Each structure stands twice: as structure tokens, then as C-alpha cells.
Amino acid sequence: MVRSGNPALKESTFLDLGSGSVVSRHGEAMTLNGTVNKTGILLLLAVLTGAFAWSQVEVTAEGATGMGYLWGGLIGGFVLALVTIFKKEWAPVTAPLYALVEGLFLGAISALYNHMYEGIVTQAVMLTFGTLFALLMAYRSGLIKATENFKLGVVAATGGIALVYLLSMVLRMFGKDVPLIHESGIVGIGFSLFVIVIAALNLVLDFDFIESGVEAGAPKYMEWYAGFGLMVTLVWLYLEFLRLLAKLQSRD
């Protein structure tokens, strides 16, 4: 059963791959309140380091300073994300580290976007959290249900987007790019809107996955892991909102 398109949140997270039984241990079990609290802590850590990185970035005619925070945060966040995914029991340590490092990347790249289009970061943050709370309310009210067909559709679309971005990265190594999707034309804006919708729908799958883990009595450390998984999706959604807003403002 597919639980989420988010690679950090999948059904095997809560299951023993050998026996198929729910992973358990002595001590407290995962709770919804605990997961919410851990997610809040991770977001706060990211905001703190993000604010620091923002303050270190300065764009001049000669170039931009503080780019070490951007690349260090990007690479460090990727490595810590992989470690957390493959060693989920380390999440109480690696998830906060990921949040701190990812905050450096987000702060630096946000400062660059804000230099090009003043006010764009505030708009992207508001849209990201507005989407989070709107979908959470829709999920809790039963307006949106994570049926199996819904899950499979979102996972397939997420995989397709990942392949397009991977192809774009490979082509850029040879000085080329996937045509139109990164431009500010109708196709580029339409592509960004599509990606934002899929990223947002991944939040619904993540809510369903976390709820299932709580019901199954997953280990307490999975609260940190679930918070990490939600943060991965929120980071993706925020970056896509930045890209969309930048495309829209570049048309003015």
C-alpha cells in the first residue's frame, strides 16, 4: 500500500521489512501531538539558521557574498536527508541537524530571490503555510481523502516531476535545458502551477501516513522522522512558490 510520494515517508518506515509487522520497542509510542511539536521545533531551527544565512548574503555589482551557506546547506541537507531516510532511528539527532543545515540553504537562496524581487519571500512563506493549513483542515474534515487511486496518482506525478528535474540537471551540465518549463511564458507558469499542486497533494498523503503511524503505535522516535518528512515536503513547496512568483514578476 502506497502511503506517500515523499521518499522520507513510506509505509516501510513503520513496518519490519522481514516480518511485515509494525516496528515497536519498549517505551512510549508515537503521538499526533508529539509529531506536531517535533515538526514545530524543526521549523524553528530552520528559521533561526535561515535568518543568519540571510544576514550574511549581500549582492553587489561584483557578485554575491555568503554563497558558501547556500551550497553548504544544499549539499549538507541532502546528505543528512539520506542518512535520516536510511537510518530512521537516528532521526532524533539527524532531523534537527537537517533542519539547521537546510535553514542555511533556504536563508541564502531566499535572500537572492528577495534581492531580485523585493517582497517575494514573504509572499512565498504565506502561500506555503496557507496551503499547509488549508489542506490540513480539508483532510481533517474529510473533504479530501487519501484513497488508493489518489495516492497512486500523486506518487506517479511526483515521480514524473523528479525525472523532469533530473533531466534538466543533466542537460544543464552540457549547456542545455528542458525548453519552456523554466521560462516565464504560459508553459513555464503552467508547469510551476502543476508542480505546486502535486507538492501540496503530497502533504495530504503525509498527513494520512502520520495518522496511520500513530494508530499503529509506531516508536516514539518516529515523531522526529515524521516531522522531518513533513519538512521535506514544505521545503519543496516553498521553493516551487518562489519559482512561480519569480516567473510572474519577471513578466511585469
PDB file of C-alpha atoms in Angstrom:
ATOM      1  CA  MET A   1       0.000   0.000   0.000  1.00  0.00           C
ATOM      2  CA  VAL A   2       1.449   3.348  -1.047  1.00  0.00           C
ATOM      3  CA  ARG A   3       1.361   5.889   1.768  1.00  0.00           C
ATOM      4  CA  SER A   4       3.225   8.870   0.395  1.00  0.00           C
ATOM      5  CA  GLY A   5       5.116  10.149  -2.595  1.00  0.00           C
ATOM      6  CA  ASN A   6       7.567  11.714  -0.178  1.00  0.00           C
ATOM      7  CA  PRO A   7      10.638   9.429  -0.158  1.00  0.00           C
ATOM      8  CA  ALA A   8      11.107  10.198   3.524  1.00  0.00           C
ATOM      9  CA  LEU A   9       7.632   8.909   4.328  1.00  0.00           C
ATOM     10  CA  LYS A  10       6.709   5.484   3.060  1.00  0.00           C
ATOM     11  CA  GLU A  11       4.873   2.546   4.561  1.00  0.00           C
ATOM     12  CA  SER A  12       8.046   0.522   5.193  1.00  0.00           C
ATOM     13  CA  THR A  13       9.012   3.217   7.690  1.00  0.00           C
ATOM     14  CA  PHE A  14       6.580   1.707  10.183  1.00  0.00           C
ATOM     15  CA  LEU A  15       6.981  -1.925   9.190  1.00  0.00           C
ATOM     16  CA  ASP A  16       9.658  -4.529   9.710  1.00  0.00           C
ATOM     17  CA  LEU A  17      10.699  -5.452   6.188  1.00  0.00           C
ATOM     18  CA  GLY A  18      11.385  -9.047   7.197  1.00  0.00           C
ATOM     19  CA  SER A  19       8.275  -9.967   9.175  1.00  0.00           C
ATOM     20  CA  GLY A  20       5.908  -7.275   7.913  1.00  0.00           C
ATOM     21  CA  SER A  21       4.985  -6.422  11.495  1.00  0.00           C
ATOM     22  CA  VAL A  22       4.846  -2.934  12.947  1.00  0.00           C
ATOM     23  CA  VAL A  23       8.192  -1.728  14.279  1.00  0.00           C
ATOM     24  CA  SER A  24       7.943  -1.443  18.052  1.00  0.00           C
ATOM     25  CA  ARG A  25      10.142  -1.039  21.071  1.00  0.00           C
ATOM     26  CA  HIS A  26       9.842  -0.592  24.794  1.00  0.00           C
ATOM     27  CA  GLY A  27       8.723   2.846  25.876  1.00  0.00           C
ATOM     28  CA  GLU A  28       6.320   5.457  24.603  1.00  0.00           C
ATOM     29  CA  ALA A  29       4.602   5.296  21.238  1.00  0.00           C
ATOM     30  CA  MET A  30       4.334   7.958  18.567  1.00  0.00           C
ATOM     31  CA  THR A  31       1.537  10.508  19.120  1.00  0.00           C
ATOM     32  CA  LEU A  32      -0.008  13.178  16.907  1.00  0.00           C
ATOM     33  CA  ASN A  33       0.729  15.965  19.398  1.00  0.00           C
ATOM     34  CA  GLY A  34       4.300  14.787  19.708  1.00  0.00           C
ATOM     35  CA  THR A  35       4.716  14.843  15.936  1.00  0.00           C
ATOM     36  CA  VAL A  36       3.281  18.361  15.715  1.00  0.00           C
ATOM     37  CA  ASN A  37       5.658  19.552  18.451  1.00  0.00           C
ATOM     38  CA  LYS A  38       8.682  17.968  16.784  1.00  0.00           C
ATOM     39  CA  THR A  39       7.728  19.492  13.436  1.00  0.00           C
ATOM     40  CA  GLY A  40       7.443  22.904  15.094  1.00  0.00           C
ATOM     41  CA  ILE A  41      10.911  22.526  16.615  1.00  0.00           C
ATOM     42  CA  LEU A  42      12.409  21.612  13.236  1.00  0.00           C
ATOM     43  CA  LEU A  43      10.787  24.601  11.557  1.00  0.00           C
ATOM     44  CA  LEU A  44      12.039  26.921  14.307  1.00  0.00           C
ATOM     45  CA  LEU A  45      15.598  25.621  13.906  1.00  0.00           C
ATOM     46  CA  ALA A  46      15.412  26.186  10.153  1.00  0.00           C
ATOM     47  CA  VAL A  47      14.133  29.730  10.671  1.00  0.00           C
ATOM     48  CA  LEU A  48      16.993  30.549  13.071  1.00  0.00           C
ATOM     49  CA  THR A  49      19.772  29.427  10.729  1.00  0.00           C
ATOM     50  CA  GLY A  50      17.867  30.817   7.765  1.00  0.00           C
ATOM     51  CA  ALA A  51      17.783  34.260   9.328  1.00  0.00           C
ATOM     52  CA  PHE A  52      21.532  34.046   9.984  1.00  0.00           C
ATOM     53  CA  ALA A  53      22.326  32.996   6.397  1.00  0.00           C
ATOM     54  CA  TRP A  54      20.060  35.769   5.076  1.00  0.00           C
ATOM     55  CA  SER A  55      22.062  38.332   7.044  1.00  0.00           C
ATOM     56  CA  GLN A  56      25.311  37.048   5.543  1.00  0.00           C
ATOM     57  CA  VAL A  57      24.250  37.332   1.903  1.00  0.00           C
ATOM     58  CA  GLU A  58      24.995  40.600   0.145  1.00  0.00           C
ATOM     59  CA  VAL A  59      24.601  41.171  -3.575  1.00  0.00           C
ATOM     60  CA  THR A  60      26.914  43.693  -5.209  1.00  0.00           C
ATOM     61  CA  ALA A  61      27.988  44.551  -8.725  1.00  0.00           C
ATOM     62  CA  GLU A  62      30.913  42.148  -8.305  1.00  0.00           C
ATOM     63  CA  GLY A  63      28.687  39.257  -7.239  1.00  0.00           C
ATOM     64  CA  ALA A  64      27.049  37.798  -4.163  1.00  0.00           C
ATOM     65  CA  THR A  65      28.698  37.039  -0.829  1.00  0.00           C
ATOM     66  CA  GLY A  66      27.712  34.219   1.504  1.00  0.00           C
ATOM     67  CA  MET A  67      27.212  31.629  -1.242  1.00  0.00           C
ATOM     68  CA  GLY A  68      29.041  29.110   0.926  1.00  0.00           C
ATOM     69  CA  TYR A  69      25.919  28.928   3.082  1.00  0.00           C
ATOM     70  CA  LEU A  70      23.798  28.160   0.036  1.00  0.00           C
ATOM     71  CA  TRP A  71      25.971  25.362  -1.323  1.00  0.00           C
ATOM     72  CA  GLY A  72      26.962  24.042   2.084  1.00  0.00           C
ATOM     73  CA  GLY A  73      23.331  23.941   3.156  1.00  0.00           C
ATOM     74  CA  LEU A  74      22.223  22.308  -0.078  1.00  0.00           C
ATOM     75  CA  ILE A  75      24.845  19.557  -0.020  1.00  0.00           C
ATOM     76  CA  GLY A  76      24.764  19.089   3.756  1.00  0.00           C
ATOM     77  CA  GLY A  77      20.971  18.932   3.771  1.00  0.00           C
ATOM     78  CA  PHE A  78      20.975  16.317   1.007  1.00  0.00           C
ATOM     79  CA  VAL A  79      23.482  14.125   2.863  1.00  0.00           C
ATOM     80  CA  LEU A  80      21.633  14.406   6.180  1.00  0.00           C
ATOM     81  CA  ALA A  81      18.333  13.666   4.448  1.00  0.00           C
ATOM     82  CA  LEU A  82      19.757  10.447   3.010  1.00  0.00           C
ATOM     83  CA  VAL A  83      21.168   9.439   6.391  1.00  0.00           C
ATOM     84  CA  THR A  84      17.824  10.092   8.068  1.00  0.00           C
ATOM     85  CA  ILE A  85      15.899   8.123   5.441  1.00  0.00           C
ATOM     86  CA  PHE A  86      18.131   5.068   5.689  1.00  0.00           C
ATOM     87  CA  LYS A  87      18.715   5.297   9.462  1.00  0.00           C
ATOM     88  CA  LYS A  88      15.346   6.476  10.716  1.00  0.00           C
ATOM     89  CA  GLU A  89      16.162   5.521  14.309  1.00  0.00           C
ATOM     90  CA  TRP A  90      18.782   8.296  14.214  1.00  0.00           C
ATOM     91  CA  ALA A  91      16.075  10.874  13.443  1.00  0.00           C
ATOM     92  CA  PRO A  92      16.112  12.485  16.933  1.00  0.00           C
ATOM     93  CA  VAL A  93      19.646  13.655  16.074  1.00  0.00           C
ATOM     94  CA  THR A  94      19.770  13.844  12.282  1.00  0.00           C
ATOM     95  CA  ALA A  95      16.396  15.567  11.801  1.00  0.00           C
ATOM     96  CA  PRO A  96      17.369  18.652  13.876  1.00  0.00           C
ATOM     97  CA  LEU A  97      20.754  18.717  12.122  1.00  0.00           C
ATOM     98  CA  TYR A  98      18.979  18.579   8.773  1.00  0.00           C
ATOM     99  CA  ALA A  99      16.729  21.484   9.803  1.00  0.00           C
ATOM    100  CA  LEU A 100      19.722  23.590  10.872  1.00  0.00           C
ATOM    101  CA  VAL A 101      21.672  22.921   7.675  1.00  0.00           C
ATOM    102  CA  GLU A 102      18.665  23.239   5.377  1.00  0.00           C
ATOM    103  CA  GLY A 103      17.902  26.581   7.004  1.00  0.00           C
ATOM    104  CA  LEU A 104      21.263  27.891   5.783  1.00  0.00           C
ATOM    105  CA  PHE A 105      20.367  26.966   2.215  1.00  0.00           C
ATOM    106  CA  LEU A 106      16.872  28.412   2.452  1.00  0.00           C
ATOM    107  CA  GLY A 107      18.087  31.652   4.030  1.00  0.00           C
ATOM    108  CA  ALA A 108      20.728  32.197   1.361  1.00  0.00           C
ATOM    109  CA  ILE A 109      18.548  31.398  -1.635  1.00  0.00           C
ATOM    110  CA  SER A 110      15.683  33.430  -0.183  1.00  0.00           C
ATOM    111  CA  ALA A 111      17.977  36.456   0.157  1.00  0.00           C
ATOM    112  CA  LEU A 112      18.917  36.134  -3.519  1.00  0.00           C
ATOM    113  CA  TYR A 113      15.293  35.925  -4.633  1.00  0.00           C
ATOM    114  CA  ASN A 114      14.355  38.863  -2.425  1.00  0.00           C
ATOM    115  CA  HIS A 115      17.155  40.939  -3.940  1.00  0.00           C
ATOM    116  CA  MET A 116      15.762  40.297  -7.418  1.00  0.00           C
ATOM    117  CA  TYR A 117      12.095  40.682  -6.450  1.00  0.00           C
ATOM    118  CA  GLU A 118      11.563  42.501  -3.162  1.00  0.00           C
ATOM    119  CA  GLY A 119       8.783  41.010  -1.046  1.00  0.00           C
ATOM    120  CA  ILE A 120       8.703  37.697  -2.885  1.00  0.00           C
ATOM    121  CA  VAL A 121       9.913  35.709   0.133  1.00  0.00           C
ATOM    122  CA  THR A 122       7.117  36.941   2.394  1.00  0.00           C
ATOM    123  CA  GLN A 123       4.584  36.009  -0.265  1.00  0.00           C
ATOM    124  CA  ALA A 124       6.083  32.526  -0.707  1.00  0.00           C
ATOM    125  CA  VAL A 125       6.116  31.864   3.055  1.00  0.00           C
ATOM    126  CA  MET A 126       2.491  32.952   3.409  1.00  0.00           C
ATOM    127  CA  LEU A 127       1.421  30.800   0.456  1.00  0.00           C
ATOM    128  CA  THR A 128       3.319  27.782   1.794  1.00  0.00           C
ATOM    129  CA  PHE A 129       1.816  27.847   5.277  1.00  0.00           C
ATOM    130  CA  GLY A 130      -1.563  28.894   3.950  1.00  0.00           C
ATOM    131  CA  THR A 131      -1.532  25.789   1.749  1.00  0.00           C
ATOM    132  CA  LEU A 132      -0.403  23.622   4.672  1.00  0.00           C
ATOM    133  CA  PHE A 133      -3.225  24.730   6.969  1.00  0.00           C
ATOM    134  CA  ALA A 134      -5.858  24.677   4.225  1.00  0.00           C
ATOM    135  CA  LEU A 135      -5.028  21.101   3.257  1.00  0.00           C
ATOM    136  CA  LEU A 136      -4.794  20.045   6.892  1.00  0.00           C
ATOM    137  CA  MET A 137      -8.286  21.388   7.518  1.00  0.00           C
ATOM    138  CA  ALA A 138      -9.587  19.738   4.345  1.00  0.00           C
ATOM    139  CA  TYR A 139      -8.018  16.425   5.373  1.00  0.00           C
ATOM    140  CA  ARG A 140      -9.284  16.535   8.951  1.00  0.00           C
ATOM    141  CA  SER A 141     -12.805  17.435   7.797  1.00  0.00           C
ATOM    142  CA  GLY A 142     -12.869  14.560   5.315  1.00  0.00           C
ATOM    143  CA  LEU A 143     -13.157  16.879   2.317  1.00  0.00           C
ATOM    144  CA  ILE A 144     -10.022  15.275   0.863  1.00  0.00           C
ATOM    145  CA  LYS A 145      -9.470  11.555   1.351  1.00  0.00           C
ATOM    146  CA  ALA A 146      -6.263   9.717   0.600  1.00  0.00           C
ATOM    147  CA  THR A 147      -7.779   6.821  -1.346  1.00  0.00           C
ATOM    148  CA  GLU A 148      -5.525   4.286  -3.030  1.00  0.00           C
ATOM    149  CA  ASN A 149      -6.148   5.735  -6.502  1.00  0.00           C
ATOM    150  CA  PHE A 150      -5.447   9.219  -5.138  1.00  0.00           C
ATOM    151  CA  LYS A 151      -2.156   8.017  -3.651  1.00  0.00           C
ATOM    152  CA  LEU A 152      -1.052   6.225  -6.781  1.00  0.00           C
ATOM    153  CA  GLY A 153      -1.840   9.246  -8.935  1.00  0.00           C
ATOM    154  CA  VAL A 154       0.122  11.653  -6.733  1.00  0.00           C
ATOM    155  CA  VAL A 155       3.081   9.275  -6.454  1.00  0.00           C
ATOM    156  CA  ALA A 156       3.182   8.797 -10.232  1.00  0.00           C
ATOM    157  CA  ALA A 157       3.038  12.561 -10.829  1.00  0.00           C
ATOM    158  CA  THR A 158       5.763  13.154  -8.224  1.00  0.00           C
ATOM    159  CA  GLY A 159       7.986  10.603  -9.923  1.00  0.00           C
ATOM    160  CA  GLY A 160       7.407  12.246 -13.291  1.00  0.00           C
ATOM    161  CA  ILE A 161       8.372  15.657 -11.904  1.00  0.00           C
ATOM    162  CA  ALA A 162      11.521  14.174 -10.371  1.00  0.00           C
ATOM    163  CA  LEU A 163      12.503  12.721 -13.756  1.00  0.00           C
ATOM    164  CA  VAL A 164      11.964  16.075 -15.482  1.00  0.00           C
ATOM    165  CA  TYR A 165      14.119  17.872 -12.921  1.00  0.00           C
ATOM    166  CA  LEU A 166      16.800  15.185 -13.179  1.00  0.00           C
ATOM    167  CA  LEU A 167      16.816  15.518 -16.977  1.00  0.00           C
ATOM    168  CA  SER A 168      17.067  19.288 -16.612  1.00  0.00           C
ATOM    169  CA  MET A 169      20.091  18.938 -14.314  1.00  0.00           C
ATOM    170  CA  VAL A 170      21.837  16.580 -16.737  1.00  0.00           C
ATOM    171  CA  LEU A 171      21.163  18.832 -19.735  1.00  0.00           C
ATOM    172  CA  ARG A 172      22.480  21.892 -17.868  1.00  0.00           C
ATOM    173  CA  MET A 173      25.787  20.087 -17.444  1.00  0.00           C
ATOM    174  CA  PHE A 174      26.048  20.245 -21.241  1.00  0.00           C
ATOM    175  CA  GLY A 175      24.856  23.827 -21.508  1.00  0.00           C
ATOM    176  CA  LYS A 176      21.292  22.977 -22.487  1.00  0.00           C
ATOM    177  CA  ASP A 177      17.947  22.859 -20.711  1.00  0.00           C
ATOM    178  CA  VAL A 178      14.453  21.438 -20.970  1.00  0.00           C
ATOM    179  CA  PRO A 179      12.693  24.017 -23.173  1.00  0.00           C
ATOM    180  CA  LEU A 180       9.956  26.330 -21.879  1.00  0.00           C
ATOM    181  CA  ILE A 181       9.383  24.945 -18.349  1.00  0.00           C
ATOM    182  CA  HIS A 182      11.909  27.263 -16.679  1.00  0.00           C
ATOM    183  CA  GLU A 183      10.800  30.332 -18.619  1.00  0.00           C
ATOM    184  CA  SER A 184       8.165  32.903 -17.687  1.00  0.00           C
ATOM    185  CA  GLY A 185       5.841  32.065 -20.552  1.00  0.00           C
ATOM    186  CA  ILE A 186       2.485  30.336 -20.329  1.00  0.00           C
ATOM    187  CA  VAL A 187       4.067  26.877 -20.443  1.00  0.00           C
ATOM    188  CA  GLY A 188       6.585  27.701 -17.710  1.00  0.00           C
ATOM    189  CA  ILE A 189       3.942  29.172 -15.411  1.00  0.00           C
ATOM    190  CA  GLY A 190       1.603  26.274 -16.103  1.00  0.00           C
ATOM    191  CA  PHE A 191       4.352  23.796 -15.247  1.00  0.00           C
ATOM    192  CA  SER A 192       5.079  25.585 -11.963  1.00  0.00           C
ATOM    193  CA  LEU A 193       1.390  25.550 -11.048  1.00  0.00           C
ATOM    194  CA  PHE A 194       1.218  21.820 -11.773  1.00  0.00           C
ATOM    195  CA  VAL A 195       4.284  21.104  -9.615  1.00  0.00           C
ATOM    196  CA  ILE A 196       2.856  23.192  -6.757  1.00  0.00           C
ATOM    197  CA  VAL A 197      -0.413  21.244  -6.874  1.00  0.00           C
ATOM    198  CA  ILE A 198       1.439  17.917  -6.731  1.00  0.00           C
ATOM    199  CA  ALA A 199       3.696  19.119  -3.899  1.00  0.00           C
ATOM    200  CA  ALA A 200       0.623  20.272  -1.972  1.00  0.00           C
ATOM    201  CA  LEU A 201      -1.153  16.951  -2.515  1.00  0.00           C
ATOM    202  CA  ASN A 202       1.903  15.186  -1.095  1.00  0.00           C
ATOM    203  CA  LEU A 203       1.044  16.930   2.177  1.00  0.00           C
ATOM    204  CA  VAL A 204      -2.281  15.085   2.197  1.00  0.00           C
ATOM    205  CA  LEU A 205      -0.501  11.766   1.783  1.00  0.00           C
ATOM    206  CA  ASP A 206       1.895  12.716   4.559  1.00  0.00           C
ATOM    207  CA  PHE A 207      -0.989  13.521   6.915  1.00  0.00           C
ATOM    208  CA  ASP A 208      -2.510  10.123   6.171  1.00  0.00           C
ATOM    209  CA  PHE A 209       0.816   8.395   6.674  1.00  0.00           C
ATOM    210  CA  ILE A 210       1.426  10.052  10.051  1.00  0.00           C
ATOM    211  CA  GLU A 211      -2.101   9.276  11.222  1.00  0.00           C
ATOM    212  CA  SER A 212      -1.582   5.628  10.273  1.00  0.00           C
ATOM    213  CA  GLY A 213       1.691   5.524  12.199  1.00  0.00           C
ATOM    214  CA  VAL A 214       0.032   6.918  15.307  1.00  0.00           C
ATOM    215  CA  GLU A 215      -2.766   4.363  15.039  1.00  0.00           C
ATOM    216  CA  ALA A 216      -0.236   1.555  14.576  1.00  0.00           C
ATOM    217  CA  GLY A 217       1.713   2.557  17.696  1.00  0.00           C
ATOM    218  CA  ALA A 218       4.987   3.353  15.947  1.00  0.00           C
ATOM    219  CA  PRO A 219       8.085   4.037  18.116  1.00  0.00           C
ATOM    220  CA  LYS A 220       8.492   7.442  19.742  1.00  0.00           C
ATOM    221  CA  TYR A 221      11.493   8.385  17.600  1.00  0.00           C
ATOM    222  CA  MET A 222       9.203   8.296  14.565  1.00  0.00           C
ATOM    223  CA  GLU A 223       7.796  11.641  15.696  1.00  0.00           C
ATOM    224  CA  TRP A 224      11.117  13.208  14.701  1.00  0.00           C
ATOM    225  CA  TYR A 225      11.179  11.206  11.497  1.00  0.00           C
ATOM    226  CA  ALA A 226       7.635  12.208  10.570  1.00  0.00           C
ATOM    227  CA  GLY A 227       8.446  15.858  11.309  1.00  0.00           C
ATOM    228  CA  PHE A 228      11.478  15.568   9.056  1.00  0.00           C
ATOM    229  CA  GLY A 229       9.330  14.103   6.287  1.00  0.00           C
ATOM    230  CA  LEU A 230       6.811  16.927   6.517  1.00  0.00           C
ATOM    231  CA  MET A 231       9.609  19.463   6.418  1.00  0.00           C
ATOM    232  CA  VAL A 232      10.993  17.924   3.223  1.00  0.00           C
ATOM    233  CA  THR A 233       7.630  18.474   1.545  1.00  0.00           C
ATOM    234  CA  LEU A 234       7.274  22.015   2.913  1.00  0.00           C
ATOM    235  CA  VAL A 235      10.740  22.969   1.658  1.00  0.00           C
ATOM    236  CA  TRP A 236       9.847  21.655  -1.790  1.00  0.00           C
ATOM    237  CA  LEU A 237       6.533  23.554  -1.771  1.00  0.00           C
ATOM    238  CA  TYR A 238       8.198  26.801  -0.635  1.00  0.00           C
ATOM    239  CA  LEU A 239      10.857  26.619  -3.356  1.00  0.00           C
ATOM    240  CA  GLU A 240       8.203  25.997  -6.009  1.00  0.00           C
ATOM    241  CA  PHE A 241       6.221  29.014  -4.816  1.00  0.00           C
ATOM    242  CA  LEU A 242       9.404  31.095  -5.080  1.00  0.00           C
ATOM    243  CA  ARG A 243       9.940  29.920  -8.651  1.00  0.00           C
ATOM    244  CA  LEU A 244       6.343  30.631  -9.636  1.00  0.00           C
ATOM    245  CA  LEU A 245       6.316  34.108  -8.099  1.00  0.00           C
ATOM    246  CA  ALA A 246       9.653  34.920  -9.758  1.00  0.00           C
ATOM    247  CA  LYS A 247       8.257  33.881 -13.155  1.00  0.00           C
ATOM    248  CA  LEU A 248       5.153  36.010 -12.627  1.00  0.00           C
ATOM    249  CA  GLN A 249       7.100  39.093 -11.531  1.00  0.00           C
ATOM    250  CA  SER A 250       9.592  38.781 -14.396  1.00  0.00           C
ATOM    251  CA  ARG A 251       6.658  39.244 -16.811  1.00  0.00           C
ATOM    252  CA  ASP A 252       5.891  42.706 -15.449  1.00  0.00           C
TER     253      ASP A 252
END
